C-alpha positions as a Markdown table, in Angstrom:
| # | Residue | x | y | z |
|---|---|---|---|---|
| 1 | Met | 0.1 | -0.2 | 0.0 |
| 2 | Arg | 3.0 | 2.4 | 0.5 |
| 3 | His | 3.5 | 2.5 | -3.0 |
| 4 | Thr | -0.2 | 3.5 | -4.0 |
| 5 | Arg | 0.6 | 7.4 | -4.3 |
| 6 | Lys | 3.4 | 6.7 | -6.7 |
| 7 | Leu | 1.3 | 4.5 | -8.7 |
| 8 | Phe | -1.2 | 7.2 | -9.3 |
| 9 | Ile | 1.4 | 9.9 | -10.1 |
| 10 | Ala | 2.6 | 7.5 | -12.9 |
| 11 | Ala | -0.9 | 6.7 | -14.1 |
| 12 | Gly | -1.1 | 9.7 | -16.1 |
| 13 | Tyr | 1.7 | 8.5 | -18.3 |
| 14 | Gly | 1.0 | 4.7 | -18.5 |
| 15 | Leu | -2.7 | 4.2 | -18.6 |
| 16 | Ala | -3.3 | 5.1 | -22.3 |
| 17 | Leu | -1.6 | 2.0 | -23.4 |
| 18 | Gly | -3.6 | -0.2 | -20.9 |
| 19 | Phe | -6.9 | 1.3 | -21.8 |
| 20 | Ser | -6.6 | 1.1 | -25.6 |
| 21 | Ala | -7.4 | -2.6 | -25.2 |
| 22 | Ala | -10.7 | -1.6 | -23.9 |
| 23 | Ala | -11.5 | 1.0 | -26.6 |
| 24 | Gly | -15.1 | 1.0 | -28.0 |
| 25 | Ala | -16.5 | -0.8 | -25.0 |
| 26 | Ala | -18.6 | 1.9 | -23.1 |
| 27 | Asp | -19.2 | 0.1 | -19.9 |
| 28 | Thr | -17.8 | -0.2 | -16.4 |
| 29 | Gln | -16.6 | -3.8 | -17.0 |
| 30 | Ala | -14.5 | -2.5 | -19.8 |
| 31 | Ile | -13.0 | 0.1 | -17.6 |
| 32 | Ala | -12.4 | -2.1 | -14.7 |
| 33 | Ala | -10.6 | -4.4 | -17.2 |
| 34 | Ala | -8.3 | -1.6 | -18.5 |
| 35 | Leu | -7.5 | -0.6 | -14.8 |
| 36 | Lys | -6.6 | -4.2 | -14.1 |
| 37 | Gln | -4.2 | -4.2 | -16.8 |
| 38 | Ala | -2.6 | -1.0 | -16.3 |
| 39 | Leu | -2.5 | -0.9 | -12.4 |
| 40 | Pro | -2.3 | -4.6 | -11.3 |
| 41 | Gly | -3.3 | -5.0 | -7.7 |
| 42 | Ile | -5.4 | -1.9 | -7.5 |
| 43 | Ala | -9.1 | -2.6 | -7.4 |
| 44 | Pro | -11.5 | 0.2 | -7.7 |
| 45 | Asp | -14.1 | 0.5 | -5.1 |
| 46 | Ser | -16.6 | 1.9 | -7.4 |
| 47 | Ile | -17.0 | 2.8 | -11.2 |
| 48 | Gln | -20.0 | 4.8 | -12.1 |
| 49 | Pro | -20.9 | 7.6 | -14.7 |
| 50 | Ser | -19.9 | 11.1 | -13.7 |
| 51 | Pro | -22.0 | 14.2 | -14.3 |
| 52 | Val | -20.4 | 14.7 | -17.6 |
| 53 | Lys | -21.5 | 12.6 | -20.5 |
| 54 | Gly | -18.9 | 10.1 | -21.6 |
| 55 | Leu | -16.9 | 10.3 | -18.5 |
| 56 | Phe | -16.8 | 7.8 | -15.7 |
| 57 | Glu | -15.7 | 8.4 | -12.1 |
| 58 | Val | -13.5 | 5.7 | -10.4 |
| 59 | Val | -12.8 | 5.7 | -6.7 |
| 60 | Val | -9.9 | 3.7 | -5.4 |
| 61 | Gly | -9.6 | 4.2 | -1.6 |
| 62 | Pro | -9.6 | 7.9 | -0.8 |
| 63 | Lys | -8.6 | 8.9 | -4.4 |
| 64 | Leu | -10.9 | 9.7 | -7.3 |
| 65 | Phe | -10.2 | 10.1 | -10.9 |
| 66 | Tyr | -12.3 | 10.1 | -14.3 |
| 67 | Val | -12.0 | 7.8 | -17.3 |
| 68 | Ser | -13.3 | 8.3 | -20.8 |
| 69 | Glu | -16.1 | 5.8 | -21.8 |
| 70 | Asp | -13.9 | 4.0 | -24.3 |
| 71 | Gly | -11.4 | 3.4 | -21.6 |
| 72 | Arg | -8.6 | 5.0 | -23.1 |
| 73 | Tyr | -8.1 | 8.4 | -21.3 |
| 74 | Leu | -7.6 | 9.1 | -17.7 |
| 75 | Ile | -8.0 | 12.5 | -16.0 |
| 76 | Gln | -6.7 | 13.4 | -12.6 |
| 77 | Gly | -8.0 | 16.6 | -11.2 |
| 78 | Ser | -11.1 | 18.6 | -9.9 |
| 79 | Leu | -14.3 | 18.4 | -11.9 |
| 80 | Ile | -15.9 | 21.9 | -11.7 |
| 81 | Asp | -19.5 | 22.9 | -12.3 |
| 82 | Ala | -18.8 | 26.4 | -13.7 |
| 83 | Lys | -22.5 | 27.3 | -13.6 |
| 84 | Glu | -23.1 | 26.4 | -10.0 |
| 85 | Arg | -19.4 | 27.2 | -9.1 |
| 86 | Lys | -19.1 | 24.0 | -7.3 |
| 87 | Asp | -16.2 | 21.4 | -7.0 |
| 88 | Leu | -18.0 | 18.1 | -7.8 |
| 89 | Thr | -14.8 | 16.1 | -7.2 |
| 90 | Glu | -14.4 | 17.3 | -3.7 |
| 91 | Ala | -17.9 | 16.7 | -2.8 |
| 92 | Arg | -17.3 | 13.0 | -3.7 |
| 93 | Leu | -14.0 | 12.7 | -2.1 |
| 94 | Thr | -15.4 | 13.4 | 1.3 |
| 95 | Gly | -17.2 | 10.2 | 1.2 |
| 96 | Ala | -14.3 | 8.3 | -0.3 |
| 97 | Arg | -12.1 | 9.5 | 2.6 |
| 98 | Leu | -14.7 | 8.3 | 5.2 |
| 99 | Asn | -15.1 | 4.9 | 3.5 |
| 100 | Ala | -11.2 | 4.4 | 3.5 |
| 101 | Leu | -11.1 | 5.4 | 7.2 |
| 102 | Asn | -13.9 | 3.0 | 8.1 |
| 103 | Lys | -12.0 | 0.2 | 6.2 |
| 104 | Val | -9.1 | 0.9 | 8.5 |
| 105 | Gly | -11.4 | 0.6 | 11.4 |
| 106 | Leu | -11.6 | 1.8 | 15.0 |
| 107 | Gly | -9.8 | -1.2 | 16.3 |
| 108 | Lys | -6.6 | 0.1 | 14.4 |
| 109 | Met | -6.7 | 3.6 | 15.7 |
| 110 | Ile | -6.0 | 5.2 | 19.2 |
| 111 | Val | -9.2 | 6.8 | 20.4 |
| 112 | Phe | -9.8 | 9.2 | 23.1 |
| 113 | Lys | -13.5 | 9.5 | 24.0 |
| 114 | Pro | -15.4 | 12.3 | 25.6 |
| 115 | Lys | -18.0 | 11.5 | 28.4 |
| 116 | Asn | -20.7 | 13.3 | 26.1 |
| 117 | Pro | -19.8 | 12.7 | 22.6 |
| 118 | Lys | -21.0 | 15.1 | 19.9 |
| 119 | His | -18.6 | 14.9 | 17.2 |
| 120 | Val | -15.7 | 12.8 | 15.7 |
| 121 | Ala | -12.2 | 13.8 | 14.3 |
| 122 | Tyr | -9.8 | 11.7 | 12.7 |
| 123 | Val | -6.1 | 13.1 | 13.2 |
| 124 | Phe | -2.9 | 11.9 | 11.4 |
| 125 | Thr | -0.2 | 12.6 | 13.8 |
| 126 | Asp | 3.6 | 12.6 | 14.2 |
| 127 | Ile | 4.8 | 11.9 | 17.7 |
| 128 | Asp | 7.6 | 14.4 | 17.3 |
| 129 | Cys | 5.6 | 17.1 | 15.6 |
| 130 | Gly | 5.5 | 20.3 | 17.6 |
| 131 | Tyr | 1.8 | 21.3 | 16.6 |
| 132 | Cys | 0.8 | 17.6 | 17.1 |
| 133 | Arg | 2.2 | 17.8 | 20.6 |
| 134 | Lys | 0.4 | 21.1 | 21.1 |
| 135 | Leu | -2.9 | 19.6 | 20.0 |
| 136 | His | -2.6 | 16.6 | 22.3 |
| 137 | Ser | -1.5 | 18.7 | 25.2 |
| 138 | Glu | -5.1 | 20.2 | 24.8 |
| 139 | Ile | -6.8 | 16.8 | 24.5 |
| 140 | Asp | -8.9 | 17.4 | 27.5 |
| 141 | Gln | -10.3 | 20.7 | 25.8 |
| 142 | Tyr | -11.4 | 18.6 | 22.8 |
| 143 | Leu | -13.0 | 16.1 | 25.0 |
| 144 | Arg | -14.9 | 18.8 | 26.9 |
| 145 | Glu | -16.1 | 20.0 | 23.6 |
| 146 | Gly | -17.6 | 16.7 | 23.0 |
| 147 | Ile | -15.1 | 15.7 | 20.2 |
| 148 | Glu | -13.9 | 12.2 | 20.0 |
| 149 | Ile | -10.3 | 12.2 | 18.7 |
| 150 | Arg | -9.3 | 9.1 | 16.7 |
| 151 | Tyr | -5.4 | 9.1 | 16.0 |
| 152 | Leu | -3.7 | 7.5 | 13.1 |
| 153 | Phe | 0.0 | 7.7 | 12.8 |
| 154 | Phe | 1.8 | 9.5 | 10.2 |
| 155 | Pro | 5.7 | 9.9 | 11.0 |
| 156 | Arg | 6.8 | 12.4 | 8.6 |
| 157 | Ala | 10.5 | 11.2 | 8.6 |
| 158 | Gly | 9.2 | 7.9 | 7.0 |
| 159 | Glu | 9.7 | 4.3 | 7.7 |
| 160 | Gly | 12.6 | 3.2 | 9.8 |
| 161 | Ser | 12.9 | 6.8 | 11.4 |
| 162 | Asp | 13.1 | 7.4 | 15.1 |
| 163 | Ser | 9.6 | 8.8 | 14.9 |
| 164 | Tyr | 8.5 | 5.7 | 13.2 |
| 165 | Tyr | 9.6 | 3.3 | 15.8 |
| 166 | Lys | 8.3 | 5.5 | 18.5 |
| 167 | Ala | 4.7 | 5.1 | 16.7 |
| 168 | Val | 5.2 | 1.3 | 16.7 |
| 169 | Ser | 6.3 | 1.2 | 20.4 |
| 170 | Val | 3.3 | 3.1 | 21.5 |
| 171 | Trp | 0.9 | 1.0 | 19.5 |
| 172 | Cys | 2.7 | -2.2 | 21.0 |
| 173 | Ala | 2.3 | -0.7 | 24.6 |
| 174 | Lys | -0.1 | -2.2 | 27.1 |
| 175 | Asp | -1.9 | 1.1 | 27.5 |
| 176 | Arg | -1.7 | 2.9 | 24.0 |
| 177 | Asn | -3.4 | 6.0 | 25.2 |
| 178 | Gln | -1.1 | 6.5 | 28.2 |
| 179 | Ala | 1.9 | 5.6 | 26.2 |
| 180 | Leu | 0.9 | 8.2 | 23.5 |
| 181 | Thr | 0.4 | 10.8 | 25.8 |
| 182 | Arg | 3.7 | 10.2 | 27.5 |
| 183 | Ala | 5.3 | 10.2 | 24.2 |
| 184 | Lys | 3.8 | 13.3 | 23.2 |
| 185 | Arg | 5.3 | 15.0 | 26.4 |
| 186 | Gly | 8.8 | 14.0 | 25.2 |
| 187 | Glu | 9.2 | 10.6 | 27.1 |
| 188 | Ala | 10.8 | 8.2 | 25.0 |
| 189 | Pro | 8.7 | 4.9 | 24.8 |
| 190 | Glu | 10.0 | 1.6 | 25.7 |
| 191 | Arg | 11.0 | 0.0 | 22.4 |
| 192 | Lys | 8.6 | -2.7 | 21.4 |
| 193 | Glu | 7.4 | -4.4 | 18.3 |
| 194 | Cys | 4.4 | -6.1 | 17.4 |
| 195 | Asp | 1.7 | -6.4 | 14.6 |
| 196 | Asn | 0.8 | -2.8 | 14.0 |
| 197 | Pro | -1.1 | -0.6 | 11.5 |
| 198 | Val | 1.6 | 2.1 | 11.3 |
| 199 | Asp | 2.3 | 1.4 | 7.6 |
| 200 | Glu | -1.4 | 1.2 | 6.6 |
| 201 | His | -1.8 | 4.7 | 8.5 |
| 202 | Met | 1.0 | 6.1 | 6.5 |
| 203 | Ala | -0.2 | 4.9 | 3.1 |
| 204 | Leu | -3.6 | 6.2 | 3.7 |
| 205 | Gly | -2.3 | 9.6 | 4.8 |
| 206 | Asn | -0.2 | 9.5 | 1.6 |
| 207 | Ala | -3.2 | 8.7 | -0.5 |
| 208 | Met | -4.9 | 11.6 | 1.0 |
| 209 | Gly | -2.4 | 14.0 | 0.1 |
| 210 | Ala | -1.0 | 14.7 | 3.7 |
| 211 | Thr | 2.2 | 16.8 | 3.5 |
| 212 | Gly | 2.5 | 17.6 | 7.1 |
| 213 | Thr | 0.9 | 16.9 | 10.5 |
| 214 | Pro | -1.4 | 17.2 | 12.2 |
| 215 | Met | -3.8 | 16.5 | 9.6 |
| 216 | Ile | -7.5 | 16.3 | 10.7 |
| 217 | Val | -10.4 | 14.7 | 8.8 |
| 218 | Thr | -13.7 | 15.8 | 10.1 |
| 219 | Glu | -16.7 | 13.5 | 10.4 |
| 220 | Gln | -18.0 | 14.7 | 7.1 |
| 221 | Gly | -14.7 | 13.9 | 5.3 |
| 222 | Asn | -13.3 | 17.3 | 4.8 |
| 223 | Leu | -9.5 | 17.9 | 5.3 |
| 224 | Leu | -8.3 | 20.5 | 7.8 |
| 225 | Pro | -4.4 | 20.8 | 7.6 |
| 226 | Gly | -2.6 | 21.9 | 10.5 |
| 227 | Tyr | -3.5 | 22.4 | 14.2 |
| 228 | Val | -7.0 | 23.6 | 14.9 |
| 229 | Pro | -7.9 | 24.8 | 18.6 |
| 230 | Ala | -10.7 | 22.7 | 20.3 |
| 231 | Ala | -13.4 | 25.5 | 20.4 |
| 232 | Gln | -12.7 | 26.4 | 16.7 |
| 233 | Leu | -12.8 | 22.7 | 15.7 |
| 234 | Ser | -16.2 | 22.4 | 17.6 |
| 235 | Arg | -17.7 | 25.1 | 15.6 |
| 236 | Ile | -16.4 | 23.8 | 12.4 |
| 237 | Leu | -17.9 | 20.3 | 13.0 |
| 238 | Ala | -21.2 | 22.0 | 14.3 |
| 239 | Gln | -21.4 | 23.9 | 11.0 |
| 240 | Glu | -20.7 | 20.8 | 8.9 |
| 241 | Asp | -23.4 | 18.9 | 10.7 |
| 242 | Ala | -25.9 | 21.8 | 10.0 |
| 243 | Thr | -25.0 | 22.0 | 6.5 |
| 244 | Ala | -25.3 | 18.2 | 5.9 |
| 245 | Gln | -28.7 | 18.2 | 7.7 |
| 246 | Ser | -30.0 | 21.0 | 5.6 |
| 247 | Lys | -29.3 | 19.0 | 2.4 |
| 248 | Gln | -31.2 | 15.9 | 3.7 |
């Protein structure tokens, strides 16, 4: 999974040859077959018609791109409704991000739960990141706001770094929440190894386009890069909920 992002970067150069075999077959099965040939091992979560005639929307994890109906051309980027001035791609990506997070599952996250839950926020974190430590030092404020914090690891220095092994050690600790809090305070965790989801977290963060930490994913699937104070995050989440309810 760690190479998913690289595959998508390369896709724009290599997919035309793979799709040409499916030229003339205007259906999702042909597109799926072309994808399988061009990107072995990457299975689309969904293939469906886009709002633009002749263009299909393909979702893979938290990523979305478009494919022509003959299976030959791939487009990466945002689809904008110029009349409505609306980013149609971002609207669809929110759901894709949440689906990808749900596939990881709560059992592979470190969760801090409030007594009176109102909202949820997913936080990609680096133990040694200054603003990640600031956010966690205020964890009680987030909990008082009713925000459940669901942590995933994203050591920016990469696999094999000191930050990476700290993340693994925290996950392998008997009390992960306590171990994370201590590590965020600068206490070096006892070095441990076990089955862990750190690589999976990193791959997902990369697929979502993470360039720094903390990176927050809201309960509506929107991205908030960087530290957001508890009170401000609470307002953002409440506004998101109100907007989502108004559309129902």
